[in-house]
């Protein structure tokens, strides 16, 4: 009974909080820091509010590259946090796996 309470607490509270606050929070932070998210929101707006044909063409060349490079940078910065999240997800199951291995080999 206590084991199930611990697992429920671990996965519903600890892991969810880590994913929401650390993983997604940092992803959104880095997307905003690289200005990729605001560029996606204002994709059809000309760059620097330059409504001339040259300004619109230039913004359609710059914005996709900016969004792609900013997203790649943000993804690279979040990969270590994703590895930690996967480790935290598996961590409570390790004693059960060890017990199962002991019972099978013993």
Coordinates of C-alpha atoms in Angstrom, one line a residue:
X1 CA 0.0 0.0 0.0
X2 CA 2.7 2.4 0.9
X3 CA 4.7 1.5 -2.2
X4 CA 1.7 2.4 -4.4
X5 CA 1.3 5.7 -2.5
X6 CA 5.0 6.5 -3.0
X7 CA 4.8 5.7 -6.7
X8 CA 1.7 7.7 -7.1
X9 CA 3.3 10.7 -5.3
X10 CA 6.5 10.3 -7.3
X11 CA 4.9 10.2 -10.7
X12 CA 2.0 12.6 -10.2
X13 CA 3.7 15.2 -8.1
X14 CA 7.5 15.0 -8.5
X15 CA 7.9 14.1 -12.1
X16 CA 5.0 16.3 -13.3
X17 CA 6.4 19.3 -11.4
X18 CA 9.9 18.7 -12.8
X19 CA 8.6 18.4 -16.4
X20 CA 6.3 21.4 -16.1
X21 CA 8.6 23.8 -14.2
X22 CA 12.1 22.7 -15.3
X23 CA 11.8 21.1 -18.7
X24 CA 8.9 23.1 -20.3
X25 CA 9.8 26.2 -18.4
X26 CA 13.4 26.2 -19.7
X27 CA 12.2 25.3 -23.2
X28 CA 9.9 28.3 -23.3
X29 CA 12.5 30.5 -21.7
X30 CA 15.2 29.6 -24.3
X31 CA 12.6 30.0 -27.2
X32 CA 11.9 33.5 -25.9
X33 CA 15.6 34.3 -25.3
X34 CA 16.4 33.4 -28.9
X35 CA 13.3 35.4 -30.0
X36 CA 12.1 32.3 -31.9
X37 CA 8.7 32.2 -30.2
X38 CA 7.9 35.9 -30.9
X39 CA 9.0 35.5 -34.5
X40 CA 6.5 32.6 -34.9
X41 CA 3.7 34.6 -33.3
X42 CA 4.4 37.6 -35.7
X43 CA 5.5 35.6 -38.7
X44 CA 3.3 37.5 -41.2
X45 CA 4.3 40.9 -39.8
X46 CA 7.1 42.5 -41.8
X47 CA 10.5 42.8 -40.0
X48 CA 11.0 46.2 -38.4
X49 CA 7.5 47.1 -39.6
X50 CA 9.0 47.8 -43.1
X51 CA 5.9 47.4 -45.4
X52 CA 7.9 47.8 -48.6
X53 CA 8.2 44.8 -50.9
X54 CA 11.9 44.6 -50.1
X55 CA 11.2 44.6 -46.3
X56 CA 8.6 41.8 -46.7
X57 CA 10.9 39.7 -48.8
X58 CA 13.8 40.2 -46.4
X59 CA 11.6 39.2 -43.5
X60 CA 10.4 36.1 -45.2
X61 CA 14.1 35.1 -45.7
X62 CA 15.3 36.0 -42.2
X63 CA 12.4 34.8 -40.0
X64 CA 12.4 31.0 -41.0
X65 CA 16.2 30.8 -40.4
X66 CA 15.9 32.6 -37.1
X67 CA 13.1 30.3 -36.0
X68 CA 14.9 27.1 -37.0
X69 CA 18.2 28.2 -35.4
X70 CA 16.5 29.4 -32.2
X71 CA 14.5 26.1 -32.0
X72 CA 17.6 24.0 -32.5
X73 CA 19.5 26.0 -29.8
X74 CA 16.6 25.7 -27.4
X75 CA 16.4 22.0 -28.1
X76 CA 20.1 21.5 -27.4
X77 CA 19.8 23.4 -24.1
X78 CA 16.9 21.2 -23.0
X79 CA 18.4 17.8 -23.9
X80 CA 20.2 17.4 -20.5
X81 CA 17.0 18.2 -18.7
X82 CA 15.2 15.6 -20.8
X83 CA 17.9 13.0 -19.8
X84 CA 17.4 13.9 -16.1
X85 CA 13.6 13.6 -16.5
X86 CA 14.0 10.1 -18.0
X87 CA 16.4 9.1 -15.2
X88 CA 13.9 10.4 -12.6
X89 CA 11.1 8.4 -14.3
X90 CA 13.1 5.1 -14.1
X91 CA 14.6 5.7 -10.7
X92 CA 11.8 4.3 -8.4
X93 CA 11.6 1.2 -10.5
X94 CA 15.2 0.2 -10.0
X95 CA 14.7 -1.6 -6.7
X96 CA 11.9 -3.7 -8.2
X97 CA 14.0 -4.6 -11.2
X98 CA 16.9 -5.6 -8.9
X99 CA 14.5 -7.7 -6.7
X100 CA 13.1 -9.4 -9.8
X101 CA 16.6 -10.2 -11.1
X102 CA 17.6 -11.6 -7.6
X103 CA 14.5 -13.8 -7.6
X104 CA 15.0 -15.1 -11.1
X105 CA 18.8 -15.8 -10.7
X106 CA 18.6 -16.9 -7.1

